[in-house]
mmCIF file of C-alpha atoms and ligand atoms in Angstrom:
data_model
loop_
_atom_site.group_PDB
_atom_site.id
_atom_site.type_symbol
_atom_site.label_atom_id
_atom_site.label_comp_id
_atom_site.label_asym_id
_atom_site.label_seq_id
_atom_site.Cartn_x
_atom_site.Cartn_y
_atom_site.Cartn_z
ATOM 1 C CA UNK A 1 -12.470 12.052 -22.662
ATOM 2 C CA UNK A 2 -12.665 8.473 -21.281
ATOM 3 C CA UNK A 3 -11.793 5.271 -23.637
ATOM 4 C CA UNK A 4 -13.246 2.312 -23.974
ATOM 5 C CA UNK A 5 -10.516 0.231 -22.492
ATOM 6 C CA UNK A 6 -12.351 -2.258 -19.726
ATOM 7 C CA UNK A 7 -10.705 -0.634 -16.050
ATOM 8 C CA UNK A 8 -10.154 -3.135 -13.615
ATOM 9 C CA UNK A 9 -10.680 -2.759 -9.713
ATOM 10 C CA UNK A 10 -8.875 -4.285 -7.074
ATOM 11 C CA UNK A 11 -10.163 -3.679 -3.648
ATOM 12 C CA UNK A 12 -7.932 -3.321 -0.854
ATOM 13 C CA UNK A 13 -9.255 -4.900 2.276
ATOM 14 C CA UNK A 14 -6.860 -2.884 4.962
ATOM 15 C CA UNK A 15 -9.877 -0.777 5.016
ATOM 16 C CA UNK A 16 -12.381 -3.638 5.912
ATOM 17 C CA UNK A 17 -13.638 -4.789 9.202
ATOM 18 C CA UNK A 18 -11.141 -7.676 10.104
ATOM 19 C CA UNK A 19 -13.042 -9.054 12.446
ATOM 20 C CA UNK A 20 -15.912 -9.786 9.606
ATOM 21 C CA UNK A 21 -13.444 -10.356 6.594
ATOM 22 C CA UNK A 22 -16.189 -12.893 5.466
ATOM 23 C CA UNK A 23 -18.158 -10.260 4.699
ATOM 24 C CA UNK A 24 -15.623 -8.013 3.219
ATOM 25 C CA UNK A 25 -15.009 -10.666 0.688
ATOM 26 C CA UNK A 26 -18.753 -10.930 -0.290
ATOM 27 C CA UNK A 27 -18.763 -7.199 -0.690
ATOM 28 C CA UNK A 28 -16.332 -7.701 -3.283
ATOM 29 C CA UNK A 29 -17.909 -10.761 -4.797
ATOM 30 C CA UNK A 30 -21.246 -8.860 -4.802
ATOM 31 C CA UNK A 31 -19.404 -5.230 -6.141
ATOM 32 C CA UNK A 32 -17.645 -7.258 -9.197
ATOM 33 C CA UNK A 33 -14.210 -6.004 -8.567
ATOM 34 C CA UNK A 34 -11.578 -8.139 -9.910
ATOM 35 C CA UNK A 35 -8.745 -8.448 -7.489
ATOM 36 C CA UNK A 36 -8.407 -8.441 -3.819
ATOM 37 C CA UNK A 37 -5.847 -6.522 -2.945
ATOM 38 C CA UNK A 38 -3.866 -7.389 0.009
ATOM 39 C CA UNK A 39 -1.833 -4.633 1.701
ATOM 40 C CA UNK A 40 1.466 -6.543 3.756
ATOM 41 C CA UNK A 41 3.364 -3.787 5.731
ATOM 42 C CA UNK A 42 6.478 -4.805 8.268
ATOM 43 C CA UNK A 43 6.660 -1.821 10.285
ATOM 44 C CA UNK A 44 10.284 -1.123 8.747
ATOM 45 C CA UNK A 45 9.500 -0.255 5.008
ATOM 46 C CA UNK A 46 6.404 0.948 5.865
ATOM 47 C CA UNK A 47 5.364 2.451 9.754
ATOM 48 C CA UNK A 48 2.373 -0.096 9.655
ATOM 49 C CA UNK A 49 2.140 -4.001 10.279
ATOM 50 C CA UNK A 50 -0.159 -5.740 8.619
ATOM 51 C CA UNK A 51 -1.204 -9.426 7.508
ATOM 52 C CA UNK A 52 1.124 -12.244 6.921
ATOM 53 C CA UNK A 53 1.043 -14.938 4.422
ATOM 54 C CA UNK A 54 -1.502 -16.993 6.520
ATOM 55 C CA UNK A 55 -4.080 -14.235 5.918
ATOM 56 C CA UNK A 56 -3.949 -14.720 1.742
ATOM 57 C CA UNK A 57 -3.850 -18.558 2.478
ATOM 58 C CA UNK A 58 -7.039 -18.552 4.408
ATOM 59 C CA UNK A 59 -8.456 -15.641 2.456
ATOM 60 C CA UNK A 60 -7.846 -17.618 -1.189
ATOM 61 C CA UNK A 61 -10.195 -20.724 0.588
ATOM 62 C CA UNK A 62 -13.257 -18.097 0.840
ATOM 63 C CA UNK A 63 -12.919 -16.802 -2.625
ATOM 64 C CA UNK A 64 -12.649 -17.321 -5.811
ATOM 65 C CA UNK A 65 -11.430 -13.777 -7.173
ATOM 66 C CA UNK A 66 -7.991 -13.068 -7.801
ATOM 67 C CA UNK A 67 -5.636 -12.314 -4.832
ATOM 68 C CA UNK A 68 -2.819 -9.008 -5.054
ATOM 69 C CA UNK A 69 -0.495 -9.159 -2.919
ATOM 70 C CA UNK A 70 0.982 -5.676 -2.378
ATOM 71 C CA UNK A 71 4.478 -6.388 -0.184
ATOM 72 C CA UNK A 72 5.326 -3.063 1.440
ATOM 73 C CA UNK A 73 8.422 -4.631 3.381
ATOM 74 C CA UNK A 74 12.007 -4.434 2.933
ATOM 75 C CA UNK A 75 13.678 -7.885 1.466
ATOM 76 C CA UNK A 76 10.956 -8.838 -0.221
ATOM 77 C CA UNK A 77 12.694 -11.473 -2.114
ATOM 78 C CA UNK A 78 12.550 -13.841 1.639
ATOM 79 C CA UNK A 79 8.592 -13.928 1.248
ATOM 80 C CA UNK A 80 8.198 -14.524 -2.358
ATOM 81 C CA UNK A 81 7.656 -18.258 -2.098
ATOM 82 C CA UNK A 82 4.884 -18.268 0.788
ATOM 83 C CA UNK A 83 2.755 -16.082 -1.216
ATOM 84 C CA UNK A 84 3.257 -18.328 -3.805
ATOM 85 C CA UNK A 85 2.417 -20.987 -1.879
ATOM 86 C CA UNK A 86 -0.786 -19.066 -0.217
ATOM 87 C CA UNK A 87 -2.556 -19.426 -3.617
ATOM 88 C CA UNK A 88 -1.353 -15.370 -4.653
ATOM 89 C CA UNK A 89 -2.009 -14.541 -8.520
ATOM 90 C CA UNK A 90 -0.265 -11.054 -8.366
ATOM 91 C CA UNK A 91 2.634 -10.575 -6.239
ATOM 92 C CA UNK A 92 4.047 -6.614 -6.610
ATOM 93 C CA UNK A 93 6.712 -5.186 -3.998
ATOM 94 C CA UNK A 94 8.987 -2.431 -4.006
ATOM 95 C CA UNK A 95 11.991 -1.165 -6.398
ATOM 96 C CA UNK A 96 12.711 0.986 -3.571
ATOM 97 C CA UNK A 97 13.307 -2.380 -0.887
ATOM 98 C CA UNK A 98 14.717 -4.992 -3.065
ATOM 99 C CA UNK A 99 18.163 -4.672 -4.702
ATOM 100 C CA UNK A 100 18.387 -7.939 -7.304
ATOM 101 C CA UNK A 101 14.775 -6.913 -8.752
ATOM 102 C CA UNK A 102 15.395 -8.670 -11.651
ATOM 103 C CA UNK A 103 15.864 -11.601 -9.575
ATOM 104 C CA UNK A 104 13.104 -11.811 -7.277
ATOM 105 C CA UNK A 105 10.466 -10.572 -10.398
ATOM 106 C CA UNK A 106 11.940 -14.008 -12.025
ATOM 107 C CA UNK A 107 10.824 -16.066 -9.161
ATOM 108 C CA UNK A 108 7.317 -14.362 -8.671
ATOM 109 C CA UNK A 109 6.842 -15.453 -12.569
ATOM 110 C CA UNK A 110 8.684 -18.504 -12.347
ATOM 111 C CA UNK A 111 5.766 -19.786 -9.303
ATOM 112 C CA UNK A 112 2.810 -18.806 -11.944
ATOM 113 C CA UNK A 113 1.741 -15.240 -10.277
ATOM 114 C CA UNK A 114 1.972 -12.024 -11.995
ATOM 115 C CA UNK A 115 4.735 -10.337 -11.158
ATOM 116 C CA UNK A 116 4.124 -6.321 -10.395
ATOM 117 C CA UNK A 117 6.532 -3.576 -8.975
ATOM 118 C CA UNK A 118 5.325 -0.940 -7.200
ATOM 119 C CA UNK A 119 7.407 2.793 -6.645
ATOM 120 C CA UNK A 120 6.962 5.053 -4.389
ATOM 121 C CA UNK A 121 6.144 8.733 -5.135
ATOM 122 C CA UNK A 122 9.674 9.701 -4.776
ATOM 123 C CA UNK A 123 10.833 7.210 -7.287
ATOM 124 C CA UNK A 124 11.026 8.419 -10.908
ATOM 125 C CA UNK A 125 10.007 6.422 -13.702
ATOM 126 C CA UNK A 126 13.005 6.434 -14.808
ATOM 127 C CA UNK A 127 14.179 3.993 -12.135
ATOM 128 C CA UNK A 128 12.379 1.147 -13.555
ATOM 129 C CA UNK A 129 14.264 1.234 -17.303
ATOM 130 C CA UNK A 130 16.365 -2.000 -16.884
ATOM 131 C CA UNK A 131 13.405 -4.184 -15.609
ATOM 132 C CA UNK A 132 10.312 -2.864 -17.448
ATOM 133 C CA UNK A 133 10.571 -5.413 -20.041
ATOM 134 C CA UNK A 134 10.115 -8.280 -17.945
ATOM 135 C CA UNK A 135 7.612 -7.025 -15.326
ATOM 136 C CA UNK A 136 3.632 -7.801 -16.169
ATOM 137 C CA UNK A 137 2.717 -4.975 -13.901
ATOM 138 C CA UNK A 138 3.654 -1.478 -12.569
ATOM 139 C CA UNK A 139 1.819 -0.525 -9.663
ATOM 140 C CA UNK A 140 2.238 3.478 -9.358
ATOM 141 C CA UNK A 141 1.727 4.813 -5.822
ATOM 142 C CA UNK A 142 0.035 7.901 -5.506
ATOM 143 C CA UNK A 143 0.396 8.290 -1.687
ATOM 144 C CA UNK A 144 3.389 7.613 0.356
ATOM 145 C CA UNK A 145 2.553 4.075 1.510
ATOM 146 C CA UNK A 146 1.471 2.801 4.991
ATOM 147 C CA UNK A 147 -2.052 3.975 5.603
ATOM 148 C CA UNK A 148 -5.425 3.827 3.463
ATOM 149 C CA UNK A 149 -7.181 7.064 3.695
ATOM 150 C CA UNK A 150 -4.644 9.564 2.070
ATOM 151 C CA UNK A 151 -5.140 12.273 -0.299
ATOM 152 C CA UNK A 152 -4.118 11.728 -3.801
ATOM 153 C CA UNK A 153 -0.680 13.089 -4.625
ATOM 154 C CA UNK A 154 -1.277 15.091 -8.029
ATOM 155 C CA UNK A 155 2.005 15.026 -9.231
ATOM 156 C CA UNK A 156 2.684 11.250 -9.143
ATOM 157 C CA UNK A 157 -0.034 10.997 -11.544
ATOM 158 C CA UNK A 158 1.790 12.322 -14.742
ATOM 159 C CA UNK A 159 4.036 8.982 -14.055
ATOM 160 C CA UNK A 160 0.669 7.127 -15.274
ATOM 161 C CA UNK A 161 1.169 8.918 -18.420
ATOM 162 C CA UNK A 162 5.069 8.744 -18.973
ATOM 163 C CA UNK A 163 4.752 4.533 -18.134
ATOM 164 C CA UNK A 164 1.888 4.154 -21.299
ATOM 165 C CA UNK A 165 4.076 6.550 -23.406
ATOM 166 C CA UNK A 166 6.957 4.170 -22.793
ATOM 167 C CA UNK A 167 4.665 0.629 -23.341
ATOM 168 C CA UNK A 168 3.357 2.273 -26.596
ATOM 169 C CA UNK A 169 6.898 3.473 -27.860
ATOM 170 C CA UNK A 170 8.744 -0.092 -26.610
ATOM 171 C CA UNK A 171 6.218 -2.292 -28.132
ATOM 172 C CA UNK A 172 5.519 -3.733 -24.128
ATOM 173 C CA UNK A 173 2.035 -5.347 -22.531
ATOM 174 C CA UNK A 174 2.381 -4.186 -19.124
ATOM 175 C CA UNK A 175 -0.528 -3.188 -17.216
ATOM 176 C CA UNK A 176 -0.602 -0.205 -14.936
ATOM 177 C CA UNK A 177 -1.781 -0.013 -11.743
ATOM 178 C CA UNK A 178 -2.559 2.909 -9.580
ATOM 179 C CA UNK A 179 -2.480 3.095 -5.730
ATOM 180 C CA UNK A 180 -3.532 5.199 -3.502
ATOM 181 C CA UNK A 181 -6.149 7.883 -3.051
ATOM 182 C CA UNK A 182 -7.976 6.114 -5.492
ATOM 183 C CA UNK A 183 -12.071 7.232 -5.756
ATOM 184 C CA UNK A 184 -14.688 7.632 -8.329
ATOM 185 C CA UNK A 185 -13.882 12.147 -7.879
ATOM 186 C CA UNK A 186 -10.330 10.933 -8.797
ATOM 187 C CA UNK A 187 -10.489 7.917 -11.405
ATOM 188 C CA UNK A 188 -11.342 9.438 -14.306
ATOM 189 C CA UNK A 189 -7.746 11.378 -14.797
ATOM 190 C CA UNK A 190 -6.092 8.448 -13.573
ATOM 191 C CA UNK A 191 -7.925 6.334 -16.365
ATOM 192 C CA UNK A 192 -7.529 9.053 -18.976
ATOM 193 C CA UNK A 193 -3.904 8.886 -18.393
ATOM 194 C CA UNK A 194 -3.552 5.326 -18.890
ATOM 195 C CA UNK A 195 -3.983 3.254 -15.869
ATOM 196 C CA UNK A 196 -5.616 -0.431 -16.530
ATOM 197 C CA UNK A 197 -6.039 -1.311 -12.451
ATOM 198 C CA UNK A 198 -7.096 1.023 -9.976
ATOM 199 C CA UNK A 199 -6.723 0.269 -6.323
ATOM 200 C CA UNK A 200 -9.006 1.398 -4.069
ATOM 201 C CA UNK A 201 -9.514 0.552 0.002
ATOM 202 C CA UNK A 202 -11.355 3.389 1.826
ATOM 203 C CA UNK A 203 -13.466 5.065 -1.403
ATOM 204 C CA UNK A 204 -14.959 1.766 -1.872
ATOM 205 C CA UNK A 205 -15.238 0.029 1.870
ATOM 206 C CA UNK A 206 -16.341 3.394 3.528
ATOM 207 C CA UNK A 207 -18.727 4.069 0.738
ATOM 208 C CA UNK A 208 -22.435 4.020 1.914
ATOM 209 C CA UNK A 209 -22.950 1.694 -1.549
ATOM 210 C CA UNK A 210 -19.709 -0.184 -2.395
ATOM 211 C CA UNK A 211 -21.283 -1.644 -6.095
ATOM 212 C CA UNK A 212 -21.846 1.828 -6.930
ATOM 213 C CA UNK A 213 -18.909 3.357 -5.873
ATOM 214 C CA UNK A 214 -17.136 0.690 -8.077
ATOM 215 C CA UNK A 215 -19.095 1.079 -11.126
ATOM 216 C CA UNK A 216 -18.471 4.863 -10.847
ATOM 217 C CA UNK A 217 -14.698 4.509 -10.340
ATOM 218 C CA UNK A 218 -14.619 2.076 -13.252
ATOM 219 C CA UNK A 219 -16.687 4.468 -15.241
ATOM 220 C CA UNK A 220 -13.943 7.694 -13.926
ATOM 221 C CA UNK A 221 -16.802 8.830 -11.607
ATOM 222 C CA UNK A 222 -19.458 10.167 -14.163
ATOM 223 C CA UNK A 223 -21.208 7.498 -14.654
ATOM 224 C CA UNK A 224 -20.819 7.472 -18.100
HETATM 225 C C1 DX5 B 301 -1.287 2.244 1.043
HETATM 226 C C2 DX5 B 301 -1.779 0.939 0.468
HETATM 227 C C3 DX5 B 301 -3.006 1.142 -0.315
HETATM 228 C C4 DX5 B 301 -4.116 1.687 0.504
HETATM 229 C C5 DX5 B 301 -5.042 2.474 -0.351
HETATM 230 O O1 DX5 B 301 -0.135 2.043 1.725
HETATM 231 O O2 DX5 B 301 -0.835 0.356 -0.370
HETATM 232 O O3 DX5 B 301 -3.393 -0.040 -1.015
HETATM 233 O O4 DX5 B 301 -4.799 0.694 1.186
HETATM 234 O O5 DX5 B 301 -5.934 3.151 0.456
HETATM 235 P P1 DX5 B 301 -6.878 4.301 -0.097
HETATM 236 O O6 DX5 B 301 -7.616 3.742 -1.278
HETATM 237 O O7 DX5 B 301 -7.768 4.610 1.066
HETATM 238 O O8 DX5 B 301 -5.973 5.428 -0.470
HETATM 239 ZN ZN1 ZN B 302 -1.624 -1.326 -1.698
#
């Protein structure tokens, strides 16, 4: 059964047309999600390279919605401040490329963004016990990062579940996200299970009607 609880979209636009990001942005605007998600990959953490820090800077002039930066690239920490500087409101990167977490989640807050880490499907919860306290966001992966497209991976998505079991028993406010294989057949478990931001790139940019496609993952694909 589906709650109440308001689910949040951000739309990853590594599955848009680049070469008309204009109108990716409107299709956003014009869907009502409430982030746009930006996928950074190095070609070392990830096989993939992506957009730089230029791209938020220039993308946060066309729009008003909330930018996510997703950092999929080792030392993350080095980057921090030009996101910050591009106009960023979420900045998450990897447990799995950074080793004084603690330290670069400070900084991310410090500069005024929301600061979000992201684990891979390998990575157990369990990983994140000495930082979850301080983080405003866990982003759970449900593929193996580096390409939009990929099938969910079913058993990452009991992490969605042990993350809200620890919030509710700790007392803590963080919001999960959930990336990865993200569509309105899959959204409805992922909801269920506790996840407050779902990230979505090819369900909702391939989708023949991207507004609909949103309101249906929102609404975990039945339309409620
Ligand atoms: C994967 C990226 C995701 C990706 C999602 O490495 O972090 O944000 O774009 O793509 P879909 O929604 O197609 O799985
Ligand atoms: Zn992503």
């Amino acid at each position: 059964m589906l709650t109440s609880r308001k689910v949040q979209i951000s739309a990853s636009v590594l599955r848009a047309d680049l070469t008309k990001v204009d109108k990716a942005v409107r299709i956003c605007e014009d869907s009502g999600v409430d982030y746009i998600h930006i996928d950074v990959m190095d070609g070392h953490f990830v096989p993939q390279l992506t957009f730089g820090n230029k791209f938020a800077a220039d993308l946060r002039k066309i729009t008003k919605l909330p930018i996510d930066v997703h950092l999929m690239v080792n030392n993350p920490a080095i980057f921090i401040d030009d996101y910050l500087k591009a106009g960023a409101d979420a900045i998450s990167f990897h447990l799995e490329a950074d080793i004084h977490v603690n330290r670069t989640l400070n900084v991310i807050k410090a500069g005024g963004a929301r600061a979000g880490i992201s684990i891979v499907p390998s990575t157990p919860v369990a990983a994140l016990s000495e930082i979850i306290d301080i983080v405003d966001f866990v982003q759970i992966m449900t593929v193996n990062p580096g390409f939009s497209g990929q099938k969910i991976i079913h058993s990452s998505i009991r992490k969605i579940k042990e993350l809200d079991v620890i919030r509710k028993s700790q007392n803590l406010s963080f919001e999960i996200f959930v990336d990865g294989g993200v569509s309105s057949k899959t959204s409805g478990e992922l909801i269920n299970f506790g996840a407050d931001v779902l990230v979505t790139a090819s369900a909702f940019f391939d989708a023949d009607d991207p507004k609909k496609e949103a309101m249906l993952i929102r609404a975990g694909g039945s339309g409620l």
